[in-house]
Short mmCIF file of C-alpha atoms and ligand atoms in Angstrom, two decimals:
data_model
loop_
_atom_site.label_atom_id
_atom_site.label_comp_id
_atom_site.label_asym_id
_atom_site.label_seq_id
_atom_site.Cartn_x
_atom_site.Cartn_y
_atom_site.Cartn_z
CA GLY A 166 -19.37 -10.67 19.90
CA ALA A 167 -18.35 -13.96 18.35
CA PRO A 168 -18.70 -14.64 14.63
CA PRO A 169 -22.11 -16.12 13.77
CA VAL A 170 -20.51 -19.39 12.65
CA ALA A 171 -18.01 -21.53 14.56
CA ASN A 172 -14.69 -22.88 13.27
CA VAL A 173 -14.26 -20.23 10.63
CA ASP A 174 -10.93 -20.41 8.78
CA GLN A 175 -11.05 -17.32 6.65
CA ALA A 176 -13.15 -14.32 5.76
CA VAL A 177 -13.69 -12.55 2.50
CA LEU A 178 -13.88 -8.99 3.73
CA ILE A 179 -16.09 -7.20 1.25
CA THR A 180 -15.03 -3.59 0.99
CA SER A 181 -16.81 -1.17 -1.29
CA ALA A 182 -14.94 1.60 -3.07
CA VAL A 183 -18.07 3.77 -2.87
CA GLU A 184 -21.63 3.47 -1.53
CA PRO A 185 -20.57 3.12 1.24
CA ASP A 186 -17.25 4.95 0.80
CA PHE A 187 -13.97 3.10 1.21
CA SER A 188 -12.67 3.63 4.73
CA LYS A 189 -9.29 2.44 5.94
CA ASN A 190 -10.50 2.99 9.47
CA LEU A 191 -13.40 0.59 9.00
CA LEU A 192 -11.17 -1.87 7.15
CA ASP A 193 -8.69 -1.90 10.04
CA ARG A 194 -11.55 -2.33 12.50
CA PHE A 195 -12.75 -5.44 10.64
CA LEU A 196 -9.20 -6.78 10.38
CA VAL A 197 -8.60 -6.33 14.10
CA TYR A 198 -11.84 -8.15 14.77
CA LEU A 199 -10.93 -11.03 12.46
CA GLU A 200 -7.36 -11.30 13.79
CA GLY A 201 -8.85 -11.63 17.25
CA HIS A 202 -10.83 -14.65 16.12
CA ASP A 203 -7.88 -16.18 14.24
CA ILE A 204 -9.70 -15.75 10.95
CA HIS A 205 -7.49 -15.18 7.93
CA ALA A 206 -8.78 -12.22 5.92
CA GLU A 207 -8.91 -11.68 2.18
CA ILE A 208 -10.04 -8.27 0.96
CA TYR A 209 -12.40 -7.98 -2.01
CA LEU A 210 -13.04 -4.52 -3.43
CA THR A 211 -16.52 -3.94 -4.88
CA LYS A 212 -18.20 -1.17 -6.87
CA THR A 213 -15.07 -0.31 -8.78
CA ASP A 214 -17.39 0.49 -11.69
CA LEU A 215 -19.02 3.29 -9.68
CA THR A 216 -15.71 4.87 -8.65
CA LYS A 217 -13.90 7.79 -10.28
CA PRO A 218 -10.58 6.64 -11.79
CA GLN A 219 -8.44 8.89 -9.58
CA ARG A 220 -10.15 7.72 -6.44
CA LEU A 221 -9.84 4.11 -7.53
CA THR A 222 -6.11 4.56 -8.12
CA LYS A 223 -5.72 5.90 -4.60
CA ILE A 224 -7.71 3.03 -3.11
CA ARG A 225 -5.60 0.51 -5.02
CA GLN A 226 -2.44 2.12 -3.65
CA ASP A 227 -3.83 1.87 -0.14
CA LEU A 228 -4.79 -1.76 -0.66
CA ALA A 229 -1.32 -2.63 -1.96
CA GLY A 230 -0.11 -1.89 1.56
CA TYR A 231 -2.47 -4.56 2.87
CA THR A 232 -1.15 -7.14 0.42
CA LYS A 233 2.32 -6.43 1.80
CA ILE A 234 1.29 -7.26 5.35
CA GLY A 235 -0.32 -10.56 4.40
CA TYR A 236 -3.90 -9.85 3.40
CA PRO A 237 -4.60 -10.96 -0.17
CA VAL A 238 -6.44 -8.26 -2.11
CA PHE A 239 -8.84 -8.82 -4.98
CA ALA A 240 -9.62 -5.55 -6.74
CA PRO A 241 -11.06 -6.27 -10.20
CA ASP A 242 -11.28 -3.47 -12.75
CA LYS A 243 -14.56 -4.87 -13.95
CA PRO A 244 -16.77 -6.11 -11.09
CA PHE A 245 -16.95 -9.92 -10.97
CA ASP A 246 -14.14 -10.39 -13.49
CA PRO A 247 -14.15 -14.19 -14.00
CA THR A 248 -10.38 -14.44 -13.59
CA ILE A 249 -10.55 -12.78 -10.18
CA LEU A 250 -13.61 -14.81 -9.18
CA ALA A 251 -11.68 -17.99 -9.99
CA GLN A 252 -8.85 -16.86 -7.72
CA VAL A 253 -11.28 -16.27 -4.87
CA GLN A 254 -12.96 -19.64 -5.46
CA ALA A 255 -9.58 -21.37 -5.43
CA SER A 256 -9.02 -20.08 -1.90
CA PHE A 257 -12.13 -21.89 -0.61
CA ALA A 258 -10.79 -25.47 -0.77
CA ASP A 259 -10.81 -27.31 2.57
CA LYS A 260 -11.87 -24.20 4.47
CA LEU A 261 -14.92 -22.64 6.02
CA THR A 262 -15.08 -19.12 4.67
CA ILE A 263 -17.37 -16.33 5.83
CA PHE A 264 -18.39 -13.28 3.87
CA THR A 265 -18.31 -10.21 5.98
CA GLY A 266 -18.21 -6.46 5.58
CA GLN A 267 -20.26 -3.34 5.93
CA THR A 268 -23.97 -3.44 5.17
CA GLY A 269 -24.52 -2.73 1.50
CA ALA A 270 -20.90 -3.41 0.52
CA GLY A 271 -22.03 -6.20 -1.80
CA LYS A 272 -21.61 -9.48 0.07
CA SER A 273 -24.72 -11.18 -1.27
CA THR A 274 -24.07 -9.91 -4.78
CA LEU A 275 -20.53 -11.29 -4.81
CA LEU A 276 -21.63 -14.58 -3.29
CA ASN A 277 -24.27 -14.95 -6.00
CA HIS A 278 -21.48 -14.63 -8.57
CA LEU A 279 -19.23 -17.09 -6.76
CA VAL A 280 -21.87 -19.75 -6.16
CA PRO A 281 -23.67 -20.31 -9.46
CA GLY A 282 -27.34 -21.09 -8.99
CA LEU A 283 -27.50 -19.35 -5.66
CA ASP A 284 -30.04 -16.56 -5.57
CA LEU A 285 -29.54 -14.49 -2.45
CA ALA A 286 -31.71 -11.46 -1.98
CA THR A 287 -29.77 -8.26 -2.42
CA ALA A 288 -30.84 -4.88 -1.18
CA ALA A 289 -31.03 -1.65 -3.07
CA ILE A 290 -28.28 0.67 -1.86
CA SER A 291 -30.76 3.22 -0.59
CA HIS A 292 -32.51 0.65 1.54
CA ALA A 293 -29.37 -0.86 2.99
CA LEU A 294 -27.91 2.49 3.92
CA ASN A 295 -30.79 4.80 4.70
CA ARG A 296 -32.87 2.44 6.73
CA GLY A 297 -29.88 0.70 8.25
CA ARG A 298 -31.53 -2.66 7.95
CA HIS A 299 -29.88 -5.96 7.17
CA THR A 300 -31.20 -7.80 4.15
CA THR A 301 -29.13 -10.84 5.08
CA ARG A 302 -30.78 -12.27 8.15
CA THR A 303 -29.77 -15.88 8.48
CA THR A 304 -26.49 -17.68 7.98
CA ASP A 305 -26.50 -20.55 5.52
CA LEU A 306 -23.55 -22.68 4.46
CA TYR A 307 -22.93 -23.42 0.79
CA PRO A 308 -20.55 -26.09 -0.50
CA ILE A 309 -18.30 -24.64 -3.18
CA HIS A 310 -14.93 -25.54 -4.70
CA GLY A 311 -14.09 -28.10 -2.07
CA GLY A 312 -14.99 -25.86 0.85
CA LEU A 313 -17.91 -24.22 2.61
CA VAL A 314 -18.89 -20.58 2.49
CA ALA A 315 -21.30 -18.71 4.73
CA ASP A 316 -23.07 -15.45 4.14
CA THR A 317 -22.98 -13.67 7.48
CA PRO A 318 -25.00 -10.63 8.41
CA GLY A 319 -23.33 -7.32 7.68
CA PHE A 320 -22.18 -5.02 10.40
CA SER A 321 -22.83 -1.32 10.17
CA SER A 322 -20.19 -0.70 12.82
CA LEU A 323 -17.89 -2.79 14.95
CA GLY A 324 -17.16 -2.33 18.59
CA LEU A 325 -13.75 -3.24 19.92
CA LEU A 326 -14.67 -3.15 23.54
CA ASP A 327 -14.01 -6.83 24.17
CA VAL A 328 -10.29 -6.42 23.64
CA THR A 329 -7.41 -5.47 25.94
CA LEU A 330 -4.73 -2.99 24.89
CA ASP A 331 -2.19 -5.82 24.61
CA ASP A 332 -4.56 -7.85 22.44
CA LEU A 333 -5.23 -4.86 20.23
CA ARG A 334 -1.49 -4.38 19.70
CA ASP A 335 -1.03 -8.05 18.84
CA ARG A 336 -3.82 -7.91 16.26
CA PHE A 337 -1.68 -5.78 13.95
CA PRO A 338 0.45 -8.52 12.36
CA GLU A 339 3.04 -6.13 10.94
CA PHE A 340 3.61 -4.73 14.44
CA ALA A 341 3.78 -8.20 15.97
CA ALA A 342 6.42 -9.22 13.42
CA LEU A 343 8.67 -6.35 14.53
CA ALA A 344 7.96 -6.45 18.26
CA PRO A 345 10.86 -8.84 19.04
CA ASN A 346 13.17 -6.03 17.89
CA CYS A 347 11.72 -3.47 20.29
CA LYS A 348 13.99 -2.74 23.23
CA PHE A 349 11.30 -3.35 25.81
CA ARG A 350 9.36 -6.55 26.15
CA GLY A 351 5.68 -5.69 26.12
CA CYS A 352 6.38 -2.50 24.15
CA GLN A 353 3.12 -0.79 23.16
CA HIS A 354 4.85 0.99 20.25
CA VAL A 355 3.62 4.34 21.50
CA SER A 356 6.22 6.29 23.46
CA GLU A 357 8.81 3.68 24.40
CA PRO A 358 12.41 4.35 23.31
CA HIS A 359 14.04 2.14 20.69
CA CYS A 360 10.74 0.85 19.38
CA ALA A 361 11.12 -1.13 16.16
CA VAL A 362 7.57 -0.33 15.09
CA LYS A 363 8.07 3.41 15.40
CA ALA A 364 11.38 3.09 13.57
CA ALA A 365 9.64 1.24 10.74
CA LEU A 366 6.93 3.89 10.70
CA ALA A 367 9.54 6.63 10.39
CA ALA A 368 11.21 4.69 7.58
CA GLY A 369 7.89 4.40 5.74
CA ASP A 370 7.77 0.63 6.16
CA ILE A 371 4.57 0.69 8.19
CA MET A 372 1.42 2.36 6.92
CA GLN A 373 0.83 5.65 8.70
CA SER A 374 -2.93 5.10 8.49
CA ARG A 375 -2.66 1.74 10.24
CA TYR A 376 -0.55 3.25 12.98
CA ASP A 377 -2.95 6.19 13.36
CA ASN A 378 -5.89 3.81 13.56
CA TYR A 379 -4.03 1.77 16.17
CA LEU A 380 -3.67 4.90 18.30
CA GLN A 381 -7.31 5.79 17.76
CA PHE A 382 -8.50 2.31 18.73
CA ARG A 383 -6.30 2.52 21.83
CA GLU A 384 -7.99 5.76 22.79
CA GLU A 385 -11.39 4.24 22.26
CA LEU A 386 -10.44 1.31 24.47
CA SER A 387 -9.07 3.60 27.13
CA GLY A 388 -12.46 5.26 27.24
CA LYS A 389 -11.10 8.55 26.07
CA ARG A 390 -12.95 10.63 23.61
CA PRO A 391 -11.79 9.34 20.22
CA VAL A 392 -10.40 11.71 17.63
CA TYR A 393 -11.96 10.81 14.31
CA LYS A 394 -10.05 11.73 11.23
CA LYS A 395 -11.61 11.83 7.82
CA LYS A 396 -9.24 10.12 5.41
N1 GTP B 254 -22.53 -1.10 -9.51
C1 GTP B 254 -22.28 -2.06 -8.62
N2 GTP B 254 -23.22 -2.38 -7.71
C2 GTP B 254 -22.94 -3.34 -6.82
C3 GTP B 254 -21.70 -4.02 -6.80
N3 GTP B 254 -21.72 -4.91 -5.78
C4 GTP B 254 -22.93 -4.79 -5.20
N4 GTP B 254 -23.67 -3.84 -5.81
C5 GTP B 254 -25.02 -3.38 -5.44
O1 GTP B 254 -24.96 -2.89 -4.10
C6 GTP B 254 -26.20 -3.14 -3.43
C7 GTP B 254 -25.95 -3.87 -2.12
O2 GTP B 254 -25.43 -5.15 -2.42
P1 GTP B 254 -25.71 -6.42 -1.47
O3 GTP B 254 -25.04 -7.57 -2.13
O4 GTP B 254 -27.14 -6.53 -1.11
O5 GTP B 254 -24.90 -5.97 -0.17
P2 GTP B 254 -24.69 -6.81 1.18
O6 GTP B 254 -23.30 -6.51 1.62
O7 GTP B 254 -25.05 -8.23 1.00
O8 GTP B 254 -25.73 -6.07 2.13
P3 GTP B 254 -26.39 -6.60 3.51
O9 GTP B 254 -27.13 -7.86 3.20
O10 GTP B 254 -27.27 -5.46 3.90
O11 GTP B 254 -25.26 -6.80 4.49
C8 GTP B 254 -27.05 -3.92 -4.43
O12 GTP B 254 -27.91 -2.99 -5.07
C9 GTP B 254 -26.05 -4.48 -5.41
O13 GTP B 254 -26.60 -4.67 -6.70
C10 GTP B 254 -20.70 -3.65 -7.79
O14 GTP B 254 -19.57 -4.15 -7.84
N5 GTP B 254 -21.06 -2.66 -8.66
ZN1 ZN B 255 7.68 -1.17 20.04
#
């Protein structure tokens, strides 16, 4: 469906390191959704304080790949580090920004830190996850740092069924940037010869996980039984 607010410029995509676990598959699903609505995404990593150091290092490495393809990443060591919060706030000027991400990822909590004086209800992790309910029910707009921000309801999962295969392909910006170099116009970057995307993948210039998720989303769209991989 459409985002709950119209004319959205950008989204802070709240992504938890744990509770719920970091998932590149879910991240890519959100990014595909946002790309489809022409919403610029920034990724904010929460619950770094609850994460084992080794796991956090791995997540940071994964997220560095997203920075490279144009998605700013905020991953504070200490949750709500004022320096990082100031960087996020600076990105709000002259824009309408939504806060989105999985239920329980920490949208309301982060927004409370970003908008002083705001007092959004936050849910205990157990409630948000086990009962699958949304604590954030309505969308309100808050003026902040020369822009507007909205707290949108969380999604526990995202369907992609409103998208065509061509649209899906075009929602991976790093693929779209290389597509002019593919031999065939309209290349799907799957089995076509002389595909610039597959060449970049082989060279390690495209994230394998993004490519794998692309193939998985294609299968889902084709109505085939998806192959879920635990990563
Ligand atoms: N330890 C820790 N807890 C956090 C952090 N961010 C959020 N939480 C906790 O995670 C739980 C869920 O946070 P919320 O802000 O309610 O999550 P939400 O994304 O707004 O959830 P919905 O409204 O259900 O979509 C709350 O108990 C928060 O206190 C963090 O960085 N560290
Ligand atoms: Zn191609």
